[in-house]
Amino acid sequence: MNSSLELRHGQSLRALNTFGIDATAAAYLRVTGVDDLRAMRADPALSEMRRLVLGGGSNVLLTGDFDGLVLHMANLGTAVSGEDGHSVFVTAQAGENWHAFVQWTIDHGLPGLENLSLIPGSVGASPIQNIGAYGSEVADFFHSLTAFNLDTGEMLSLTKDDCAFGYRDSVFKHGLRDRAVIVEVTFTLPKRWQPNLRYAELAAEIDARGIQSPSAKDISEAVVAIRTRKLPDPAKIGNAGSFFKNPVVSAEQRHALLAQHPAMVSYLQADGSYKLAAGWLIDQCGWKGKSLGAAGVHEKQALVLVNKGGASGAEILQLATTICDDVNASFGVMLEPEPVLV
Ligand SMILES: Cc1cc2nc3c(=O)[nH]c(=O)nc-3n(C[C@H](O)[C@H](O)[C@H](O)COP(=O)(O)OP(=O)(O)OC[C@H]3O[C@@H](n4cnc5c(N)ncnc54)[C@H](O)[C@@H]3O)c2cc1C
């Protein structure tokens, strides 16, 4: 065993997942750089274990103890890494906190990421589900990333096309699932910046603050204010943000559903399909504010499942499955979980 590795056995993961699920990992490694990953692969006992890469633990549901090795990303550093005529490139290490990184870019006069303020988690996880909020998503500002290939021990350089970003989706949920550890991400931030106020609630918040030409900092503060009002703080009540993705249905299915539910909320997509509001569907089934044991549905946001205190991952999963069944029975629409089930 490599003595320089910060390895622990039987590590509690309770403080390492925002649901606050009390699960343990058979082995835990704090990863401060690629050398730790190389040393882990070189160690026969560790390289054979099942692996889970963890950043801030804000998009996972631990359904039980993890019998493998948790690789907890803790490599730090943020720097301007180049520029061209249109953009400034900024590279951040995977273990950096996402919101702190967004604030760093704004404080350094590099706007672009402000609509994504206060999303919990790490920089390294931001491409995994192409995080998005308030009319922006990471893919809009993504340039490239470097990852460690757990199968071969080689470094991978991936461009935006390689990542195959979609709605809460990327290659890291498919072909590269559990095979690549993202080590650093480079973002391209526009030299000619325009505020993005396409999201009506954000535009209204800026308006209510009496701001005519908002700066990136104004937008970030407005986003933080809206999010703080709407979303439960994981430090106070365990949750992983939206538990379900908004389902996408065909125009025909939407038409048939609207005939039965004229108040149904839907948004036209570029390909002619429609995105439905999962929160609305769940609310219609009467789940808002309800619980099953210690697992609950948030009283203000039907899309957010919460740990009301001491819930197990299995209890949260049971609630999620029951809600899915109800929505399917009422609307014929299958909801998909957004967090990764472990
Ligand atoms: C209150 C709240 C609000 C939220 N709001 C939003 C929102 O508005 N929009 C949004 O998109 N998401 C939102 N989320 C979800 C979450 O913040 C994001 O998905 C975030 O990117 C997860 O980061 P993390 O570091 O916590 O990832 P983790 O939960 O640690 O991991 C998530 C997945 O990514 C993998 N992973 C993590 N780091 C790496 C890495 N370096 N290399 C390879 N794989 C890795 C893990 O194995 C796992 O599969 C919210 C969550 C909470 C709790």
CSV table of C-alpha atoms and ligand atoms in Angstrom, one decimal:
chain,number,residue,atom,x,y,z
A,1,MET,CA,0.0,0.0,0.0
A,2,ASN,CA,1.3,3.5,-0.9
A,3,SER,CA,1.9,5.3,2.4
A,4,SER,CA,1.6,8.8,0.9
A,5,LEU,CA,-2.1,8.2,0.0
A,6,GLU,CA,-4.7,9.7,2.4
A,7,LEU,CA,-6.7,6.5,2.7
A,8,ARG,CA,-9.3,5.7,5.3
A,9,HIS,CA,-11.4,2.6,5.9
A,10,GLY,CA,-15.1,2.6,7.1
A,11,GLN,CA,-15.4,6.3,6.4
A,12,SER,CA,-18.8,7.9,7.2
A,13,LEU,CA,-20.2,9.6,4.1
A,14,ARG,CA,-22.9,11.5,6.1
A,15,ALA,CA,-21.1,14.9,5.8
A,16,LEU,CA,-20.2,14.2,2.2
A,17,ASN,CA,-23.7,14.0,0.7
A,18,THR,CA,-26.2,16.8,0.8
A,19,PHE,CA,-29.1,14.4,1.5
A,20,GLY,CA,-27.2,13.7,4.8
A,21,ILE,CA,-27.7,10.0,4.3
A,22,ASP,CA,-25.8,8.1,7.0
A,23,ALA,CA,-23.9,5.6,4.8
A,24,THR,CA,-20.2,4.4,5.0
A,25,ALA,CA,-17.6,3.6,2.4
A,26,ALA,CA,-15.4,0.6,2.7
A,27,ALA,CA,-12.5,2.7,1.6
A,28,TYR,CA,-12.0,6.5,1.1
A,29,LEU,CA,-9.3,8.4,-0.7
A,30,ARG,CA,-9.0,12.2,-0.7
A,31,VAL,CA,-7.6,13.0,-4.1
A,32,THR,CA,-5.5,16.1,-4.2
A,33,GLY,CA,-4.0,15.5,-7.7
A,34,VAL,CA,-3.4,13.1,-10.5
A,35,ASP,CA,-0.5,11.5,-8.6
A,36,ASP,CA,-3.0,10.1,-6.1
A,37,LEU,CA,-5.0,8.5,-8.9
A,38,ARG,CA,-1.9,7.0,-10.4
A,39,ALA,CA,-0.8,5.6,-7.0
A,40,MET,CA,-4.3,4.2,-6.5
A,41,ARG,CA,-4.1,2.4,-9.8
A,42,ALA,CA,-0.7,1.0,-9.0
A,43,ASP,CA,-1.9,-0.4,-5.7
A,44,PRO,CA,-3.3,-4.0,-6.4
A,45,ALA,CA,-5.7,-3.9,-3.4
A,46,LEU,CA,-7.2,-0.5,-4.4
A,47,SER,CA,-7.2,-0.9,-8.2
A,48,GLU,CA,-9.5,-3.9,-7.9
A,49,MET,CA,-12.2,-2.1,-5.9
A,50,ARG,CA,-15.5,-0.7,-7.2
A,51,ARG,CA,-15.1,3.1,-7.3
A,52,LEU,CA,-17.3,6.1,-6.7
A,53,VAL,CA,-16.0,9.6,-7.6
A,54,LEU,CA,-17.5,12.2,-5.2
A,55,GLY,CA,-17.3,15.9,-5.4
A,56,GLY,CA,-19.7,17.8,-3.2
A,57,GLY,CA,-22.2,14.9,-3.0
A,58,SER,CA,-25.0,17.2,-4.0
A,59,ASN,CA,-26.3,15.0,-6.8
A,60,VAL,CA,-26.1,11.5,-5.5
A,61,LEU,CA,-28.5,9.3,-3.5
A,62,LEU,CA,-26.6,6.8,-1.4
A,63,THR,CA,-29.1,3.9,-1.3
A,64,GLY,CA,-26.9,2.0,1.2
A,65,ASP,CA,-23.3,1.6,2.4
A,66,PHE,CA,-20.8,1.6,-0.5
A,67,ASP,CA,-18.6,-1.5,-0.5
A,68,GLY,CA,-15.9,0.1,-2.7
A,69,LEU,CA,-13.5,3.0,-2.8
A,70,VAL,CA,-14.7,6.6,-2.7
A,71,LEU,CA,-12.4,9.0,-4.6
A,72,HIS,CA,-13.2,12.4,-3.1
A,73,MET,CA,-12.0,15.2,-5.4
A,74,ALA,CA,-10.0,17.8,-3.4
A,75,ASN,CA,-7.6,19.2,-6.0
A,76,LEU,CA,-7.7,23.0,-6.0
A,77,GLY,CA,-6.6,25.9,-8.2
A,78,THR,CA,-8.2,28.5,-10.6
A,79,ALA,CA,-6.3,30.5,-13.2
A,80,VAL,CA,-6.7,32.4,-16.4
A,81,SER,CA,-5.2,30.0,-18.9
A,82,GLY,CA,-5.3,32.0,-22.2
A,83,GLU,CA,-7.4,34.2,-24.5
A,84,ASP,CA,-8.3,34.8,-28.1
A,85,GLY,CA,-10.1,37.6,-29.9
A,86,HIS,CA,-13.5,36.6,-28.5
A,87,SER,CA,-12.9,34.9,-25.2
A,88,VAL,CA,-10.8,34.6,-22.0
A,89,PHE,CA,-10.1,31.0,-21.0
A,90,VAL,CA,-10.3,30.1,-17.3
A,91,THR,CA,-9.2,26.7,-16.0
A,92,ALA,CA,-10.3,25.4,-12.6
A,93,GLN,CA,-9.4,22.1,-10.8
A,94,ALA,CA,-12.1,19.6,-10.2
A,95,GLY,CA,-12.2,20.0,-6.4
A,96,GLU,CA,-13.0,23.7,-6.4
A,97,ASN,CA,-16.4,24.6,-5.1
A,98,TRP,CA,-18.6,25.7,-8.0
A,99,HIS,CA,-20.2,28.8,-6.5
A,100,ALA,CA,-16.8,30.0,-5.2
A,101,PHE,CA,-15.4,29.5,-8.7
A,102,VAL,CA,-18.3,31.6,-10.2
A,103,GLN,CA,-17.6,34.3,-7.7
A,104,TRP,CA,-13.9,34.2,-8.6
A,105,THR,CA,-14.7,34.8,-12.3
A,106,ILE,CA,-17.0,37.7,-11.5
A,107,ASP,CA,-14.5,39.3,-9.1
A,108,HIS,CA,-11.8,39.0,-11.8
A,109,GLY,CA,-14.1,40.9,-14.3
A,110,LEU,CA,-14.8,37.8,-16.3
A,111,PRO,CA,-18.6,37.6,-16.7
A,112,GLY,CA,-20.6,34.7,-18.2
A,113,LEU,CA,-21.3,32.2,-15.4
A,114,GLU,CA,-23.4,34.5,-13.2
A,115,ASN,CA,-26.8,32.8,-14.0
A,116,LEU,CA,-25.3,29.5,-12.5
A,117,SER,CA,-24.5,31.1,-9.1
A,118,LEU,CA,-25.2,29.1,-6.0
A,119,ILE,CA,-25.5,25.7,-7.6
A,120,PRO,CA,-24.0,23.4,-5.0
A,121,GLY,CA,-21.1,21.0,-5.8
A,122,SER,CA,-17.7,21.0,-7.4
A,123,VAL,CA,-16.3,22.3,-10.7
A,124,GLY,CA,-15.4,18.7,-11.7
A,125,ALA,CA,-19.0,17.6,-11.5
A,126,SER,CA,-20.4,20.5,-13.5
A,127,PRO,CA,-20.0,18.8,-16.9
A,128,ILE,CA,-21.4,15.5,-15.7
A,129,GLN,CA,-25.0,16.5,-15.9
A,130,ASN,CA,-24.3,19.8,-17.8
A,131,ILE,CA,-25.6,21.9,-14.8
A,132,GLY,CA,-28.1,24.5,-15.7
A,133,ALA,CA,-30.3,27.2,-14.2
A,134,TYR,CA,-32.0,30.5,-15.0
A,135,GLY,CA,-31.6,30.2,-18.8
A,136,SER,CA,-27.9,29.1,-18.8
A,137,GLU,CA,-26.0,25.8,-18.8
A,138,VAL,CA,-22.4,24.8,-18.5
A,139,ALA,CA,-22.3,23.8,-22.1
A,140,ASP,CA,-22.7,27.4,-23.1
A,141,PHE,CA,-19.3,28.3,-21.6
A,142,PHE,CA,-17.5,25.0,-21.8
A,143,HIS,CA,-14.2,24.8,-23.7
A,144,SER,CA,-12.5,21.5,-22.8
A,145,LEU,CA,-11.5,19.3,-19.9
A,146,THR,CA,-8.8,16.9,-18.7
A,147,ALA,CA,-9.8,13.6,-17.2
A,148,PHE,CA,-7.9,10.6,-15.9
A,149,ASN,CA,-8.9,7.3,-17.5
A,150,LEU,CA,-9.4,4.8,-14.7
A,151,ASP,CA,-9.2,1.8,-17.1
A,152,THR,CA,-5.9,2.7,-18.8
A,153,GLY,CA,-4.3,5.3,-16.4
A,154,GLU,CA,-3.9,7.7,-19.3
A,155,MET,CA,-5.0,11.4,-19.4
A,156,LEU,CA,-7.9,12.3,-21.7
A,157,SER,CA,-8.5,15.7,-23.3
A,158,LEU,CA,-12.1,16.2,-24.3
A,159,THR,CA,-13.6,19.0,-26.3
A,160,LYS,CA,-17.2,20.2,-26.1
A,161,ASP,CA,-18.2,17.9,-28.9
A,162,ASP,CA,-16.6,14.9,-27.2
A,163,CYS,CA,-18.7,15.6,-24.1
A,164,ALA,CA,-22.0,15.3,-26.0
A,165,PHE,CA,-23.9,17.6,-23.7
A,166,GLY,CA,-27.6,17.5,-23.5
A,167,TYR,CA,-30.3,18.4,-21.0
A,168,ARG,CA,-28.8,17.3,-17.7
A,169,ASP,CA,-26.8,14.9,-19.7
A,170,SER,CA,-23.3,14.2,-21.1
A,171,VAL,CA,-21.0,11.4,-22.2
A,172,PHE,CA,-20.1,11.0,-18.5
A,173,LYS,CA,-23.5,9.5,-17.9
A,174,HIS,CA,-23.1,7.0,-20.8
A,175,GLY,CA,-19.9,5.8,-22.6
A,176,LEU,CA,-17.5,7.3,-19.9
A,177,ARG,CA,-19.7,6.5,-16.9
A,178,ASP,CA,-17.5,5.4,-14.0
A,179,ARG,CA,-14.4,5.3,-16.3
A,180,ALA,CA,-13.2,8.9,-16.3
A,181,VAL,CA,-12.2,11.2,-13.4
A,182,ILE,CA,-12.5,14.8,-14.4
A,183,VAL,CA,-9.4,16.5,-13.1
A,184,GLU,CA,-9.8,20.1,-14.5
A,185,VAL,CA,-12.2,22.1,-16.6
A,186,THR,CA,-11.6,25.0,-18.9
A,187,PHE,CA,-14.3,27.6,-19.6
A,188,THR,CA,-14.5,30.1,-22.4
A,189,LEU,CA,-15.9,33.5,-21.1
A,190,PRO,CA,-16.9,36.1,-23.6
A,191,LYS,CA,-15.0,39.3,-24.0
A,192,ARG,CA,-18.2,41.0,-25.3
A,193,TRP,CA,-20.7,40.1,-22.6
A,194,GLN,CA,-24.5,40.5,-22.7
A,195,PRO,CA,-26.7,39.9,-19.7
A,196,ASN,CA,-28.9,36.8,-20.1
A,197,LEU,CA,-32.3,37.8,-18.7
A,198,ARG,CA,-34.3,35.4,-20.8
A,199,TYR,CA,-35.6,33.7,-17.7
A,200,ALA,CA,-38.7,35.7,-16.7
A,201,GLU,CA,-38.3,35.3,-13.0
A,202,LEU,CA,-34.7,36.6,-13.1
A,203,ALA,CA,-35.7,39.6,-15.3
A,204,ALA,CA,-38.5,40.4,-12.8
A,205,GLU,CA,-36.0,40.2,-9.8
A,206,ILE,CA,-33.6,42.6,-11.6
A,207,ASP,CA,-36.6,44.9,-12.3
A,208,ALA,CA,-37.8,44.8,-8.7
A,209,ARG,CA,-34.3,45.9,-7.7
A,210,GLY,CA,-34.6,49.0,-9.9
A,211,ILE,CA,-31.5,48.0,-12.0
A,212,GLN,CA,-31.5,49.3,-15.6
A,213,SER,CA,-28.2,47.8,-16.9
A,214,PRO,CA,-27.3,44.9,-14.7
A,215,SER,CA,-23.7,43.8,-14.2
A,216,ALA,CA,-22.7,40.2,-13.8
A,217,LYS,CA,-22.5,40.8,-10.1
A,218,ASP,CA,-26.1,42.2,-10.0
A,219,ILE,CA,-27.3,39.1,-11.9
A,220,SER,CA,-25.4,36.8,-9.5
A,221,GLU,CA,-26.9,38.5,-6.5
A,222,ALA,CA,-30.4,38.3,-8.0
A,223,VAL,CA,-30.0,34.6,-8.7
A,224,VAL,CA,-28.7,34.0,-5.2
A,225,ALA,CA,-31.7,35.8,-3.7
A,226,ILE,CA,-34.2,33.8,-5.8
A,227,ARG,CA,-32.5,30.5,-5.1
A,228,THR,CA,-32.3,31.2,-1.4
A,229,ARG,CA,-36.1,32.0,-1.3
A,230,LYS,CA,-37.1,28.9,-3.3
A,231,LEU,CA,-34.8,26.1,-2.5
A,232,PRO,CA,-34.2,24.4,0.8
A,233,ASP,CA,-30.7,24.8,2.2
A,234,PRO,CA,-29.0,21.4,2.4
A,235,ALA,CA,-27.2,22.6,5.6
A,236,LYS,CA,-30.7,22.8,7.2
A,237,ILE,CA,-32.6,20.0,5.5
A,238,GLY,CA,-31.0,17.3,3.5
A,239,ASN,CA,-31.8,17.3,-0.2
A,240,ALA,CA,-30.2,17.0,-3.7
A,241,GLY,CA,-32.1,19.9,-5.4
A,242,SER,CA,-34.5,18.7,-8.1
A,243,PHE,CA,-35.0,15.0,-7.7
A,244,PHE,CA,-36.6,14.4,-11.2
A,245,LYS,CA,-35.7,15.7,-14.6
A,246,ASN,CA,-38.4,17.5,-16.5
A,247,PRO,CA,-39.8,14.9,-18.9
A,248,VAL,CA,-39.8,15.5,-22.7
A,249,VAL,CA,-42.8,14.2,-24.7
A,250,SER,CA,-43.9,14.3,-28.3
A,251,ALA,CA,-46.2,17.0,-29.7
A,252,GLU,CA,-49.0,14.3,-30.0
A,253,GLN,CA,-48.7,13.2,-26.4
A,254,ARG,CA,-48.7,16.8,-25.2
A,255,HIS,CA,-51.8,17.5,-27.3
A,256,ALA,CA,-53.6,14.5,-25.8
A,257,LEU,CA,-52.6,15.5,-22.2
A,258,LEU,CA,-53.6,19.1,-22.7
A,259,ALA,CA,-57.1,18.0,-23.8
A,260,GLN,CA,-57.5,16.3,-20.4
A,261,HIS,CA,-55.4,18.8,-18.3
A,262,PRO,CA,-55.8,22.3,-19.9
A,263,ALA,CA,-53.7,23.9,-17.2
A,264,MET,CA,-50.7,21.7,-17.8
A,265,VAL,CA,-47.4,23.6,-18.1
A,266,SER,CA,-45.2,22.7,-21.2
A,267,TYR,CA,-42.3,24.3,-23.1
A,268,LEU,CA,-41.7,23.8,-26.8
A,269,GLN,CA,-38.2,22.4,-27.6
A,270,ALA,CA,-36.1,23.1,-30.7
A,271,ASP,CA,-36.9,19.7,-32.2
A,272,GLY,CA,-40.7,20.1,-31.9
A,273,SER,CA,-41.0,18.0,-28.7
A,274,TYR,CA,-42.3,19.5,-25.4
A,275,LYS,CA,-40.7,19.6,-22.0
A,276,LEU,CA,-43.3,19.2,-19.1
A,277,ALA,CA,-42.8,20.6,-15.6
A,278,ALA,CA,-42.2,17.6,-13.4
A,279,GLY,CA,-42.9,19.7,-10.3
A,280,TRP,CA,-46.4,20.5,-11.7
A,281,LEU,CA,-47.1,16.8,-12.5
A,282,ILE,CA,-46.1,15.8,-8.9
A,283,ASP,CA,-48.1,18.6,-7.4
A,284,GLN,CA,-51.2,17.5,-9.3
A,285,CYS,CA,-50.8,14.0,-7.8
A,286,GLY,CA,-51.1,15.7,-4.4
A,287,TRP,CA,-47.5,15.0,-3.2
A,288,LYS,CA,-46.3,18.5,-2.3
A,289,GLY,CA,-45.5,18.6,1.4
A,290,LYS,CA,-46.3,14.9,1.9
A,291,SER,CA,-44.0,12.3,3.4
A,292,LEU,CA,-43.4,8.6,3.6
A,293,GLY,CA,-41.6,7.9,6.9
A,294,ALA,CA,-38.6,10.3,7.2
A,295,ALA,CA,-38.6,11.0,3.4
A,296,GLY,CA,-40.6,14.0,2.3
A,297,VAL,CA,-41.6,16.2,-0.6
A,298,HIS,CA,-40.7,19.8,0.1
A,299,GLU,CA,-43.7,22.0,0.9
A,300,LYS,CA,-42.7,24.8,-1.5
A,301,GLN,CA,-41.1,22.7,-4.3
A,302,ALA,CA,-42.7,19.4,-5.3
A,303,LEU,CA,-39.6,18.6,-7.4
A,304,VAL,CA,-37.4,18.5,-4.3
A,305,LEU,CA,-37.3,15.4,-2.0
A,306,VAL,CA,-36.0,16.0,1.5
A,307,ASN,CA,-34.6,14.0,4.4
A,308,LYS,CA,-36.8,15.1,7.3
A,309,GLY,CA,-34.3,13.6,9.7
A,310,GLY,CA,-32.6,10.2,9.8
A,311,ALA,CA,-34.1,9.0,6.5
A,312,SER,CA,-32.2,6.1,4.8
A,313,GLY,CA,-31.3,6.2,1.1
A,314,ALA,CA,-33.8,3.3,0.6
A,315,GLU,CA,-36.6,5.4,2.2
A,316,ILE,CA,-35.9,8.3,-0.2
A,317,LEU,CA,-35.8,5.9,-3.1
A,318,GLN,CA,-39.1,4.3,-2.0
A,319,LEU,CA,-40.8,7.8,-1.9
A,320,ALA,CA,-39.3,8.6,-5.4
A,321,THR,CA,-40.6,5.3,-6.8
A,322,THR,CA,-44.1,5.8,-5.4
A,323,ILE,CA,-44.2,9.3,-6.9
A,324,CYS,CA,-43.1,8.0,-10.3
A,325,ASP,CA,-45.8,5.3,-10.2
A,326,ASP,CA,-48.5,7.9,-9.3
A,327,VAL,CA,-47.4,10.3,-12.1
A,328,ASN,CA,-47.3,7.5,-14.6
A,329,ALA,CA,-50.8,6.3,-13.6
A,330,SER,CA,-52.2,9.8,-13.8
A,331,PHE,CA,-50.4,11.2,-16.9
A,332,GLY,CA,-48.8,8.2,-18.7
A,333,VAL,CA,-45.4,10.0,-18.2
A,334,MET,CA,-42.4,8.3,-16.7
A,335,LEU,CA,-40.2,10.5,-14.5
A,336,GLU,CA,-36.5,9.9,-14.4
A,337,PRO,CA,-34.4,10.7,-11.3
A,338,GLU,CA,-31.8,13.5,-11.7
A,339,PRO,CA,-29.3,12.4,-9.0
A,340,VAL,CA,-27.1,9.5,-9.5
A,341,LEU,CA,-28.3,6.4,-7.5
A,342,VAL,CA,-25.4,4.6,-5.8
B,1,LIG,C1,-30.1,22.6,-3.2
B,1,LIG,C2,-29.6,22.1,-4.5
B,1,LIG,C3,-29.8,22.8,-5.7
B,1,LIG,C4,-29.4,22.3,-6.9
B,1,LIG,N1,-29.6,23.1,-8.0
B,1,LIG,C5,-29.2,22.7,-9.2
B,1,LIG,C6,-29.4,23.5,-10.4
B,1,LIG,O1,-30.0,24.5,-10.4
B,1,LIG,N2,-29.0,23.0,-11.6
B,1,LIG,C7,-28.3,21.8,-11.7
B,1,LIG,O2,-27.9,21.4,-12.8
B,1,LIG,N3,-28.1,21.0,-10.6
B,1,LIG,C8,-28.5,21.4,-9.4
B,1,LIG,N4,-28.2,20.7,-8.3
B,1,LIG,C9,-27.5,19.4,-8.4
B,1,LIG,C10,-26.0,19.5,-8.1
B,1,LIG,O3,-25.7,20.7,-7.5
B,1,LIG,C11,-25.2,19.4,-9.4
B,1,LIG,O4,-25.5,18.3,-10.1
B,1,LIG,C12,-23.7,19.5,-9.1
B,1,LIG,O5,-22.9,19.6,-10.3
B,1,LIG,C13,-23.2,18.2,-8.4
B,1,LIG,O6,-21.8,18.5,-8.0
B,1,LIG,P1,-21.2,17.6,-6.9
B,1,LIG,O7,-19.7,18.0,-6.9
B,1,LIG,O8,-21.9,17.7,-5.6
B,1,LIG,O9,-21.3,16.1,-7.5
B,1,LIG,P2,-21.5,14.8,-6.7
B,1,LIG,O10,-22.9,14.7,-6.2
B,1,LIG,O11,-20.4,14.5,-5.8
B,1,LIG,O12,-21.4,13.7,-8.0
B,1,LIG,C14,-22.5,13.7,-8.9
B,1,LIG,C15,-22.1,12.7,-10.0
B,1,LIG,O13,-20.9,13.2,-10.7
B,1,LIG,C16,-19.8,12.3,-10.6
B,1,LIG,N5,-18.6,13.1,-10.3
B,1,LIG,C17,-18.4,14.1,-9.4
B,1,LIG,N6,-17.2,14.7,-9.6
B,1,LIG,C18,-16.6,14.0,-10.6
B,1,LIG,C19,-15.3,14.1,-11.3
B,1,LIG,N7,-14.4,15.1,-10.9
B,1,LIG,N8,-15.0,13.3,-12.3
B,1,LIG,C20,-15.9,12.4,-12.7
B,1,LIG,N9,-17.2,12.2,-12.1
B,1,LIG,C21,-17.5,13.0,-11.1
B,1,LIG,C22,-20.2,11.4,-9.4
B,1,LIG,O14,-19.5,10.2,-9.5
B,1,LIG,C23,-21.7,11.3,-9.5
B,1,LIG,O15,-22.0,10.4,-10.5
B,1,LIG,C24,-28.7,21.1,-7.0
B,1,LIG,C25,-28.4,20.4,-5.8
B,1,LIG,C26,-28.8,20.9,-4.6
B,1,LIG,C27,-28.5,20.1,-3.3
